[in-house]
Amino acid sequence: MFENDKLEKIQAGEKAYKEKLDKLTQKRPERRPEFKTDSEIVIKPVYSPSDIADFDFEDKLNFPGSYPYTRGVQPNMYRGRHWTMRQYAGFGSAEETNKRFRYLLDQGQTGLSTAFDLPTQIGYDSDHQLAKGEVGKVGVAIDSLLDMETLLDNIPLDKVSTSMTINAPAAILLAMYIAVAEKQGVSQDQIRGTIQNDVIKEYMARGTYILPPEPSMRLITDIFAYCAEHVPNWNTISISGYHIREAGATAVQEIAFTIADGLAYVKAAIDVGLDVDKFAPRLSFFFNAHLNFFEEVAKFRAARRIWAKLMKERFGAENPKSLMLRFHTQTAGVSLTAQQPDVNIMRTAYEALSAVLGGTNSLHTNSRDEALALPSEESVLIALRTQQVIGYEIGVTDTVDPLGGSFFIEKLTNDIEEKALEYIQKIDDMGGAPDAIEFMQKEIHQSAYKYQKEVESGEKVVIGVNKFQMESPPPEGLLKVDPEVGKRQKDKLEKLRSERDNDKVKTMLEDIRKAAHTTDNLLPYFVEAVKAYATLGEICGVLREEFGEYQQQIVF
């Protein structure tokens, strides 16, 4: 990329600079002996063309909207339209969450993102004994189509896209969404949205799994096939690094393990006979935006490049959309502190800016009070306004990939790519992500331990926690979930079961039981069952009985 004679002059100048710097630091040492990113990538004092001397523009960078998509998946990115501003919301009952959804849409949010409570995430109805004390606590309780109808009341599903953070029972929640759309007169090919549907990362980092890997992968590929034919605008999976990062992974581990998971899903789909260019365009990803600003920007760029090359070279994908890594970003929940919670506003703003400069396709900004409670309406509004200020006021959206070409950013992108590919090769050597779960867990645990030690020693500064502490009164106006929501959900279930056609429900559940032992796609069975008001717990109960439950392996 650079002429040899010019490089030689630059390198001579760099040598003189280093000599000058060495003299200076001998008199006045720098703040730290060595500067590193969270992924242990050493950061130099300054970067120059010699750091990317062999840089191939077309292979590594190219133009936005062109392979390998390092600079973004669209030629004009945010000059065309902003990223989807999609605030994660869900608490208590479907009625309460619907109210929050409509408030956010009124404030300019451009898509919905649904948080489900723990019983819903692991396939139990609100009246199950294991649901006691958890109903509506960390998200909305959805037991049946009746709840989903309430959740989406007066929200036009042909105009608003919806993301659902749901994994093990994702196919059933998707079936409910399809059924609500039909009741609204919206056909399946008109609805837009995303289900997370990433079970491998549940085994690895998050824990809301139900079935063992083999039947779980079967459900995932059933969703791929069904949506390719019937729901073409639906993102069938959001391959999620977010929770891997929240569990303690570094930026490099986050994209390496996430992409390894993605490769496993693609392989599973191809193995059951699906055409890669039919389902791959609807794959999407979900990443974390953490506090090491430049590393995060470079991470997003490296992830797009790695995915494009692996899809092309490993699976022979030809459709450009199959090569494009489209992703949602959420700011880092683990970076929020209970101490001095207003400081979280600044943390979230910088994290969000890194996601935008890294070319995210949609974004959730965390609220200042989320280390203490589910966010209040006031805090959610500040978080949404943070995105709107970035999008409309500060000029960063006026050109595409504004940090592209920076010697530092390009070198850091290359370094992250190289380290992530080393991890992916290790995982490949183990047989792929499903066979490398314990390895990835150990790596995450070790990184989390190292990070926590650095915070406790003061090596890593966290404002308000280990530096610049101050006494402050507890914040007021925190959101509190009504403790009666569990009782109301139980009453609703009892009423539902007394009024529905229970013989029809029994027949539908038996159909699912039989289909589980065939190669039939299970999605149509789920759609018919939820239309008859079979509950989430009843359907998941059949799957548990037929496929068994996953038993977590504890590793250290």
Coordinates of C-alpha atoms in Angstrom, one line a residue:
M1 CA 0.0 0.0 0.0
F2 CA 2.9 2.3 0.6
E3 CA 6.0 2.9 -1.5
N4 CA 9.2 1.5 -0.1
D5 CA 11.2 4.7 -0.2
K6 CA 8.5 6.6 1.7
L7 CA 8.2 3.8 4.2
E8 CA 11.9 3.9 4.8
K9 CA 11.7 7.7 5.6
I10 CA 8.7 7.1 7.9
Q11 CA 10.6 4.3 9.7
A12 CA 13.6 6.6 10.1
G13 CA 11.3 9.3 11.6
E14 CA 9.7 6.7 13.8
K15 CA 13.2 5.7 15.1
A16 CA 14.0 9.3 15.9
Y17 CA 10.6 9.7 17.6
K18 CA 11.2 6.6 19.8
E19 CA 14.6 7.9 20.9
K20 CA 13.0 11.2 21.9
L21 CA 10.2 9.4 23.7
D22 CA 12.7 7.1 25.6
K23 CA 14.6 10.2 26.9
L24 CA 11.4 11.8 28.0
T25 CA 10.0 8.7 29.8
Q26 CA 13.3 8.1 31.6
K27 CA 12.8 11.5 33.3
R28 CA 9.0 11.3 33.6
P29 CA 7.7 7.7 33.4
E30 CA 4.3 7.2 31.8
R31 CA 1.2 6.4 33.9
R32 CA 1.7 2.6 33.3
P33 CA 4.6 0.4 32.3
E34 CA 2.5 -0.9 29.4
F35 CA -0.8 0.0 27.9
K36 CA -3.1 -2.8 26.8
T37 CA -6.7 -3.3 25.7
D38 CA -9.0 -5.6 27.6
S39 CA -7.9 -8.4 25.2
E40 CA -4.3 -8.0 26.1
I41 CA -3.4 -6.2 22.9
V42 CA -0.4 -3.9 23.5
I43 CA -1.1 -0.3 22.6
K44 CA 1.8 1.7 21.2
P45 CA 2.2 5.5 21.9
V46 CA 1.6 6.3 18.3
Y47 CA 0.9 4.5 15.0
S48 CA 2.2 5.2 11.5
P49 CA 2.0 3.6 8.0
S50 CA 4.7 1.2 9.0
D51 CA 2.2 -0.6 11.3
I52 CA 0.1 -1.5 8.3
A53 CA 2.8 -1.6 5.7
D54 CA 1.5 -4.7 3.9
F55 CA -2.1 -3.5 4.1
D56 CA -4.2 -4.6 1.1
F57 CA -7.0 -2.1 0.7
E58 CA -9.4 -4.3 -1.3
D59 CA -8.8 -7.4 0.9
K60 CA -8.9 -5.8 4.3
L61 CA -10.9 -2.6 3.9
N62 CA -12.6 -1.8 0.5
F63 CA -15.6 0.5 0.3
P64 CA -18.7 0.3 2.5
G65 CA -21.2 -2.1 1.2
S66 CA -18.5 -4.2 -0.5
Y67 CA -16.8 -7.4 0.5
P68 CA -15.4 -8.0 3.1
Y69 CA -17.8 -5.4 4.6
T70 CA -15.2 -4.1 7.1
R71 CA -16.6 -0.6 6.7
G72 CA -20.3 -1.5 6.9
V73 CA -22.9 -3.5 5.1
Q74 CA -24.5 -0.6 3.3
P75 CA -22.8 1.8 0.9
N76 CA -24.1 4.9 2.6
M77 CA -24.8 3.5 6.1
Y78 CA -26.4 6.2 8.3
R79 CA -26.5 8.8 5.5
G80 CA -29.4 6.8 4.2
R81 CA -31.2 6.1 7.5
H82 CA -30.1 5.8 11.1
W83 CA -29.7 2.5 12.9
T84 CA -32.8 1.1 14.5
M85 CA -33.2 2.6 17.9
R86 CA -34.5 -0.4 19.8
Q87 CA -34.8 -0.1 23.6
Y88 CA -35.1 -3.4 25.5
A89 CA -38.3 -3.4 27.5
G90 CA -40.3 -5.9 29.5
F91 CA -41.5 -6.3 33.1
G92 CA -44.5 -7.5 35.0
S93 CA -47.5 -8.2 33.0
A94 CA -48.2 -7.9 29.3
E95 CA -50.4 -4.9 30.0
E96 CA -47.6 -3.0 31.7
T97 CA -45.1 -3.8 29.0
N98 CA -47.5 -2.8 26.3
K99 CA -47.8 0.5 27.9
R100 CA -44.0 0.9 28.0
F101 CA -43.7 -0.2 24.4
R102 CA -46.2 2.5 23.3
Y103 CA -44.5 5.1 25.4
L104 CA -41.2 4.4 23.7
L105 CA -42.7 4.4 20.2
D106 CA -44.3 7.8 21.0
Q107 CA -40.8 9.1 22.0
G108 CA -39.3 8.2 18.7
Q109 CA -38.1 4.7 19.1
T110 CA -38.1 2.9 15.8
G111 CA -38.4 -0.8 16.8
L112 CA -39.4 -3.0 19.8
S113 CA -37.2 -5.2 21.9
T114 CA -38.8 -7.6 24.3
A115 CA -37.4 -8.9 27.6
F116 CA -39.1 -12.0 29.0
D117 CA -39.2 -13.1 32.6
L118 CA -37.2 -16.1 33.8
P119 CA -40.1 -18.7 33.8
T120 CA -40.9 -17.7 30.2
Q121 CA -37.2 -18.0 29.2
I122 CA -37.0 -21.6 30.5
G123 CA -40.4 -22.7 29.3
Y124 CA -42.5 -22.7 32.5
D125 CA -46.0 -21.3 32.9
S126 CA -46.4 -18.7 35.7
D127 CA -48.3 -21.3 37.9
H128 CA -45.4 -23.8 37.9
Q129 CA -43.8 -24.3 41.2
L130 CA -40.4 -23.3 39.9
A131 CA -41.8 -19.9 38.7
K132 CA -42.7 -18.9 42.2
G133 CA -41.2 -15.5 43.0
E134 CA -39.9 -15.0 39.5
V135 CA -43.0 -14.0 37.5
G136 CA -42.5 -10.7 35.8
K137 CA -39.3 -9.8 37.7
V138 CA -36.7 -9.5 34.9
G139 CA -39.1 -9.3 32.0
V140 CA -42.7 -9.8 30.9
A141 CA -44.5 -13.0 31.7
I142 CA -45.9 -14.7 28.6
D143 CA -47.8 -17.9 29.2
S144 CA -50.1 -18.1 26.2
L145 CA -51.3 -16.4 23.0
L146 CA -53.6 -14.4 25.2
D147 CA -50.6 -12.7 26.8
M148 CA -49.0 -12.1 23.5
E149 CA -52.2 -10.5 22.1
T150 CA -52.2 -8.1 25.1
L151 CA -48.4 -7.4 24.7
L152 CA -48.9 -6.3 21.1
D153 CA -52.2 -4.6 21.4
N154 CA -52.5 -1.5 19.2
I155 CA -49.0 -2.1 17.7
P156 CA -49.2 -2.5 13.9
L157 CA -47.0 -5.5 13.2
D158 CA -46.8 -4.7 9.5
K159 CA -45.1 -1.4 10.4
V160 CA -43.1 -2.1 13.6
S161 CA -40.2 -4.7 13.8
T162 CA -39.9 -6.6 17.1
S163 CA -36.9 -8.3 18.6
M164 CA -37.5 -11.0 21.2
T165 CA -34.7 -12.0 23.5
I166 CA -35.8 -15.6 23.8
N167 CA -33.8 -18.8 23.2
A168 CA -34.8 -22.3 24.3
P169 CA -38.5 -21.7 23.6
A170 CA -37.9 -19.3 20.7
A171 CA -39.9 -21.3 18.2
I172 CA -43.0 -21.2 20.4
L173 CA -42.8 -17.4 21.0
L174 CA -42.4 -16.9 17.2
A175 CA -45.5 -19.1 16.7
M176 CA -47.4 -16.8 19.1
Y177 CA -46.2 -13.7 17.2
I178 CA -47.3 -15.2 13.9
A179 CA -50.7 -16.0 15.3
V180 CA -51.1 -12.4 16.7
A181 CA -50.2 -11.0 13.3
E182 CA -52.8 -13.1 11.6
K183 CA -55.4 -11.8 14.0
Q184 CA -54.4 -8.3 13.0
G185 CA -54.8 -9.3 9.4
V186 CA -51.0 -9.2 8.8
S187 CA -49.6 -12.1 6.8
Q188 CA -46.5 -13.9 7.7
D189 CA -44.5 -12.5 4.8
Q190 CA -45.2 -8.9 6.1
I191 CA -43.9 -9.2 9.7
R192 CA -40.3 -8.2 10.5
G193 CA -38.3 -8.9 13.6
T194 CA -35.7 -11.1 15.3
I195 CA -35.6 -14.0 17.7
Q196 CA -32.4 -14.6 19.6
N197 CA -32.7 -18.4 19.3
D198 CA -29.0 -18.9 20.2
V199 CA -28.9 -21.9 22.5
I200 CA -25.2 -22.7 22.3
K201 CA -24.3 -19.5 24.1
E202 CA -26.9 -20.4 26.8
Y203 CA -25.0 -23.6 27.5
M204 CA -21.8 -21.6 27.5
A205 CA -22.6 -18.4 29.4
R206 CA -26.2 -17.6 30.2
G207 CA -28.0 -20.7 31.4
T208 CA -31.6 -20.4 30.1
Y209 CA -31.5 -23.7 28.2
I210 CA -34.1 -26.5 28.2
L211 CA -33.2 -29.3 25.8
P212 CA -29.9 -31.1 25.0
P213 CA -27.9 -29.8 22.0
E214 CA -29.2 -32.2 19.3
P215 CA -32.9 -31.4 19.6
S216 CA -32.1 -27.8 20.3
M217 CA -30.3 -27.6 16.9
R218 CA -33.2 -29.3 15.3
L219 CA -35.6 -26.6 16.5
I220 CA -33.2 -23.9 15.3
T221 CA -32.9 -25.4 11.8
D222 CA -36.7 -25.9 11.7
I223 CA -37.0 -22.2 12.3
F224 CA -34.5 -21.4 9.5
A225 CA -36.4 -23.6 7.0
Y226 CA -39.9 -22.4 8.0
C227 CA -39.0 -18.7 7.9
A228 CA -37.1 -19.0 4.6
E229 CA -40.4 -20.2 3.1
H230 CA -43.1 -18.4 5.0
V231 CA -41.5 -15.5 7.0
P232 CA -38.8 -14.1 4.7
N233 CA -38.3 -10.8 6.5
W234 CA -37.7 -12.4 9.9
N235 CA -34.2 -12.7 11.3
T236 CA -34.2 -16.3 12.4
I237 CA -31.4 -16.1 14.9
S238 CA -29.4 -13.4 16.7
I239 CA -26.1 -15.1 17.4
S240 CA -25.2 -13.5 20.6
G241 CA -21.8 -12.4 21.9
Y242 CA -23.5 -10.0 24.3
H243 CA -24.0 -12.5 27.1
I244 CA -20.6 -14.1 26.5
R245 CA -19.1 -10.6 27.1
E246 CA -21.3 -10.0 30.1
A247 CA -20.1 -13.3 31.6
G248 CA -16.5 -12.0 31.5
A249 CA -15.1 -12.6 28.0
T250 CA -12.7 -10.2 26.4
A251 CA -13.6 -8.4 23.1
V252 CA -11.6 -11.0 21.1
Q253 CA -13.2 -13.9 22.9
E254 CA -16.7 -12.3 22.4
I255 CA -16.4 -12.2 18.6
A256 CA -14.4 -15.5 18.3
F257 CA -16.9 -17.5 20.3
T258 CA -19.9 -15.9 18.7
I259 CA -18.7 -16.5 15.2
A260 CA -17.8 -20.1 16.1
D261 CA -21.4 -20.5 17.3
G262 CA -22.6 -19.0 14.0
L263 CA -20.5 -21.4 12.0
A264 CA -22.0 -24.3 14.0
Y265 CA -25.6 -23.1 13.2
V266 CA -24.7 -22.7 9.5
K267 CA -23.2 -26.2 9.3
A268 CA -26.2 -27.7 11.1
A269 CA -28.6 -26.1 8.6
I270 CA -26.5 -27.3 5.6
D271 CA -26.3 -30.8 7.1
V272 CA -30.1 -31.1 7.1
G273 CA -30.2 -30.0 3.4
L274 CA -30.8 -26.3 3.6
D275 CA -29.3 -24.0 0.9
V276 CA -26.8 -21.6 2.6
D277 CA -27.9 -18.7 0.4
K278 CA -31.6 -19.3 1.3
F279 CA -31.2 -19.0 5.1
A280 CA -27.9 -17.2 5.7
P281 CA -29.2 -13.7 4.6
R282 CA -31.6 -13.8 7.6
L283 CA -28.9 -14.6 10.2
S284 CA -28.1 -11.7 12.5
F285 CA -25.7 -11.1 15.5
F286 CA -25.8 -9.4 18.8
F287 CA -22.8 -7.8 20.4
N288 CA -21.8 -5.9 23.5
A289 CA -20.4 -2.3 23.4
H290 CA -18.0 -2.1 26.3
L291 CA -15.8 0.7 27.7
N292 CA -12.5 0.3 25.9
F293 CA -13.6 2.6 23.1
F294 CA -11.2 2.0 20.2
E295 CA -11.1 -1.7 20.8
E296 CA -14.8 -1.9 20.6
V297 CA -14.9 0.0 17.3
A298 CA -12.2 -2.2 15.9
K299 CA -14.0 -5.4 17.2
F300 CA -17.1 -4.6 15.2
R301 CA -15.1 -4.0 12.0
A302 CA -13.1 -7.2 12.5
A303 CA -16.2 -9.3 13.1
R304 CA -17.8 -8.3 9.8
R305 CA -14.6 -9.1 7.9
I306 CA -14.1 -12.5 9.6
W307 CA -17.7 -13.6 9.0
A308 CA -17.7 -12.5 5.3
K309 CA -14.5 -14.4 4.6
L310 CA -15.5 -17.6 6.5
M311 CA -18.9 -17.7 4.8
K312 CA -17.4 -17.3 1.4
E313 CA -14.4 -19.6 1.8
R314 CA -15.8 -22.3 4.1
F315 CA -19.4 -22.6 3.0
G316 CA -19.2 -21.3 -0.6
A317 CA -21.9 -18.7 0.0
E318 CA -22.5 -16.6 -3.1
N319 CA -25.3 -14.2 -2.2
P320 CA -23.7 -11.0 -0.9
K321 CA -26.4 -10.9 1.9
S322 CA -25.1 -14.3 3.1
L323 CA -21.7 -12.7 3.7
M324 CA -23.0 -9.6 5.6
L325 CA -22.7 -9.7 9.3
R326 CA -25.6 -7.5 10.5
F327 CA -25.8 -6.9 14.2
H328 CA -27.6 -5.4 17.1
T329 CA -25.6 -3.8 19.9
Q330 CA -26.4 -3.3 23.5
T331 CA -24.3 -1.2 25.8
A332 CA -22.5 -3.1 28.6
G333 CA -24.7 -4.0 31.6
V334 CA -21.7 -5.1 33.6
S335 CA -20.1 -1.6 33.2
L336 CA -23.0 0.0 35.1
T337 CA -22.4 0.7 38.8
A338 CA -24.8 1.1 41.7
Q339 CA -22.5 3.8 43.1
Q340 CA -23.1 7.2 41.6
P341 CA -25.6 5.9 39.0
D342 CA -25.7 9.1 37.1
V343 CA -22.2 8.4 35.9
N344 CA -23.7 5.5 34.0
I345 CA -25.2 8.0 31.6
M346 CA -21.7 8.9 30.4
R347 CA -20.6 5.3 30.3
T348 CA -23.5 4.3 28.1
A349 CA -23.0 7.3 25.8
Y350 CA -19.4 6.4 25.0
E351 CA -20.3 2.7 24.5
A352 CA -23.2 3.7 22.2
L353 CA -20.8 6.0 20.2
S354 CA -18.4 3.1 19.8
A355 CA -21.2 1.0 18.4
V356 CA -22.2 3.7 15.9
L357 CA -18.6 4.3 14.8
G358 CA -18.3 0.5 14.4
G359 CA -21.4 0.4 12.1
T360 CA -24.1 -1.2 14.2
N361 CA -27.4 -1.9 12.5
S362 CA -29.5 -1.4 15.7
L363 CA -28.8 -0.3 19.2
H364 CA -30.1 -0.5 22.8
T365 CA -28.7 2.0 25.3
N366 CA -28.8 0.9 29.0
S367 CA -30.4 3.1 31.6
R368 CA -28.5 4.7 34.5
D369 CA -30.4 2.8 37.2
E370 CA -30.1 -0.8 35.8
A371 CA -27.5 -1.8 38.4
L372 CA -30.2 -1.2 40.9
A373 CA -33.5 -2.1 39.3
L374 CA -35.4 -2.4 36.0
P375 CA -35.2 1.0 34.4
S376 CA -37.7 3.7 35.3
E377 CA -39.6 5.6 32.6
E378 CA -37.4 8.7 33.2
S379 CA -34.2 6.7 32.9
V380 CA -35.4 4.9 29.7
L381 CA -36.1 8.3 28.1
I382 CA -32.5 9.6 28.9
A383 CA -31.1 6.4 27.4
L384 CA -33.2 6.8 24.2
R385 CA -32.3 10.5 24.0
T386 CA -28.6 9.5 24.2
Q387 CA -29.0 7.6 20.9
Q388 CA -30.9 10.5 19.3
V389 CA -28.2 13.0 20.2
I390 CA -25.6 10.7 18.6
G391 CA -27.7 10.3 15.6
Y392 CA -28.9 13.8 15.0
E393 CA -26.6 16.3 16.7
I394 CA -22.9 15.5 16.7
G395 CA -22.1 14.8 13.0
V396 CA -20.7 11.3 13.3
T397 CA -23.3 9.9 10.9
D398 CA -22.4 12.3 8.1
T399 CA -19.7 10.0 6.6
V400 CA -19.3 6.3 6.6
D401 CA -16.7 4.6 8.8
P402 CA -15.2 7.9 9.9
L403 CA -12.3 6.1 11.7
G404 CA -11.4 4.0 8.7
G405 CA -7.9 4.6 7.5
S406 CA -6.6 5.5 11.0
F407 CA -3.3 3.7 11.4
F408 CA -4.3 2.8 15.0
I409 CA -7.8 1.6 14.1
E410 CA -6.7 -0.5 11.1
K411 CA -3.8 -2.1 13.1
L412 CA -6.2 -2.8 16.0
T413 CA -8.8 -4.3 13.6
N414 CA -6.1 -6.6 12.2
D415 CA -4.8 -7.6 15.6
I416 CA -8.3 -8.5 16.8
E417 CA -9.0 -10.4 13.6
E418 CA -5.8 -12.4 14.0
K419 CA -6.4 -13.3 17.6
A420 CA -10.1 -14.2 17.0
L421 CA -9.2 -16.5 14.1
E422 CA -6.7 -18.3 16.4
Y423 CA -9.5 -19.0 18.8
I424 CA -11.8 -20.1 16.0
Q425 CA -9.1 -22.6 14.7
K426 CA -8.8 -24.1 18.2
I427 CA -12.6 -24.5 18.4
D428 CA -12.6 -26.1 14.9
D429 CA -9.9 -28.5 16.0
M430 CA -12.2 -29.6 18.9
G431 CA -15.0 -30.4 16.5
G432 CA -16.9 -27.0 16.5
A433 CA -18.7 -24.9 19.1
P434 CA -21.0 -27.6 20.5
D435 CA -18.0 -29.8 21.3
A436 CA -16.0 -26.8 22.7
I437 CA -18.5 -25.5 25.2
E438 CA -16.3 -26.4 28.2
F439 CA -13.2 -24.9 26.6
M440 CA -15.0 -21.6 26.0
Q441 CA -16.5 -21.6 29.5
K442 CA -13.0 -21.9 31.0
E443 CA -11.7 -19.1 28.9
I444 CA -14.5 -16.8 29.9
H445 CA -14.1 -17.7 33.6
Q446 CA -10.4 -17.0 33.5
S447 CA -11.0 -13.6 31.8
A448 CA -13.7 -12.7 34.3
Y449 CA -11.4 -13.6 37.2
K450 CA -8.6 -11.5 35.8
Y451 CA -10.8 -8.5 35.2
Q452 CA -12.2 -8.6 38.7
K453 CA -8.8 -8.9 40.3
E454 CA -7.7 -5.8 38.3
V455 CA -10.7 -3.8 39.6
E456 CA -10.1 -5.0 43.2
S457 CA -6.4 -4.1 43.1
G458 CA -7.2 -0.7 41.6
E459 CA -5.3 -1.4 38.4
K460 CA -8.5 -1.0 36.5
V461 CA -10.2 2.2 37.6
V462 CA -14.0 2.2 38.0
I463 CA -15.3 5.7 39.0
G464 CA -17.2 5.6 42.2
V465 CA -16.2 2.0 43.0
N466 CA -12.4 2.1 43.5
K467 CA -11.6 5.7 42.8
F468 CA -13.4 9.0 43.4
Q469 CA -15.8 7.4 45.8
M470 CA -18.4 9.5 47.6
E471 CA -21.3 9.0 49.9
S472 CA -24.6 9.6 48.2
P473 CA -28.2 9.0 49.1
P474 CA -30.0 6.0 47.4
P475 CA -31.7 7.1 44.2
E476 CA -35.4 7.7 44.3
G477 CA -38.1 6.6 41.8
L478 CA -36.7 3.1 41.1
L479 CA -39.1 0.9 39.3
K480 CA -40.7 -1.8 41.4
V481 CA -42.5 -4.8 39.9
D482 CA -45.9 -5.3 41.5
P483 CA -45.5 -8.5 43.6
E484 CA -49.2 -9.4 42.8
V485 CA -48.3 -10.0 39.1
G486 CA -47.7 -13.7 39.8
K487 CA -51.1 -14.1 41.4
R488 CA -52.8 -12.3 38.4
Q489 CA -50.9 -14.5 35.9
K490 CA -52.1 -17.6 37.8
D491 CA -55.7 -16.4 37.8
K492 CA -55.4 -15.6 34.1
L493 CA -54.1 -19.1 33.4
E494 CA -56.9 -20.7 35.4
K495 CA -59.5 -18.8 33.6
L496 CA -57.9 -19.6 30.2
R497 CA -57.9 -23.3 30.9
S498 CA -61.6 -23.2 32.0
E499 CA -62.7 -21.5 28.8
R500 CA -60.6 -22.9 25.9
D501 CA -61.4 -26.1 24.1
N502 CA -59.2 -28.5 26.2
D503 CA -59.9 -31.5 23.9
K504 CA -58.5 -29.6 21.0
V505 CA -55.5 -28.5 23.1
K506 CA -54.9 -32.2 24.0
T507 CA -55.0 -33.2 20.4
M508 CA -52.5 -30.5 19.4
L509 CA -50.1 -31.4 22.1
E510 CA -50.3 -35.1 21.1
D511 CA -49.6 -34.0 17.5
I512 CA -46.4 -32.3 18.7
R513 CA -45.4 -35.3 20.7
K514 CA -45.7 -37.6 17.6
A515 CA -44.0 -35.0 15.2
A516 CA -41.0 -34.8 17.6
H517 CA -40.1 -38.3 16.5
T518 CA -40.3 -37.6 12.8
T519 CA -38.4 -35.2 10.5
D520 CA -41.4 -32.9 10.2
N521 CA -40.8 -29.2 10.8
L522 CA -42.2 -28.5 14.2
L523 CA -43.1 -24.8 13.6
P524 CA -46.5 -25.5 11.9
Y525 CA -47.5 -27.7 14.9
F526 CA -46.5 -25.0 17.3
V527 CA -48.5 -22.4 15.4
E528 CA -51.7 -24.5 15.5
A529 CA -51.2 -25.4 19.2
V530 CA -50.8 -21.7 20.3
K531 CA -53.9 -20.7 18.2
A532 CA -55.8 -23.3 20.3
Y533 CA -54.3 -21.5 23.4
A534 CA -52.0 -24.3 24.5
T535 CA -49.6 -22.6 26.9
L536 CA -45.9 -22.2 26.6
G537 CA -45.4 -24.5 29.6
E538 CA -47.6 -27.2 28.2
I539 CA -45.7 -27.3 24.8
C540 CA -42.3 -27.1 26.5
G541 CA -43.5 -29.9 28.8
V542 CA -44.1 -32.2 25.8
L543 CA -40.7 -31.4 24.4
R544 CA -39.0 -32.1 27.8
E545 CA -40.7 -35.4 28.0
E546 CA -39.7 -36.4 24.5
F547 CA -36.2 -35.0 24.2
G548 CA -35.0 -34.8 27.8
E549 CA -33.3 -31.8 29.5
Y550 CA -29.8 -30.6 29.3
Q551 CA -27.6 -31.1 32.3
Q552 CA -25.1 -28.4 32.8
Q553 CA -21.4 -29.4 33.2
I554 CA -19.7 -27.2 35.8
V555 CA -16.2 -26.2 34.8
F556 CA -13.5 -24.1 36.5

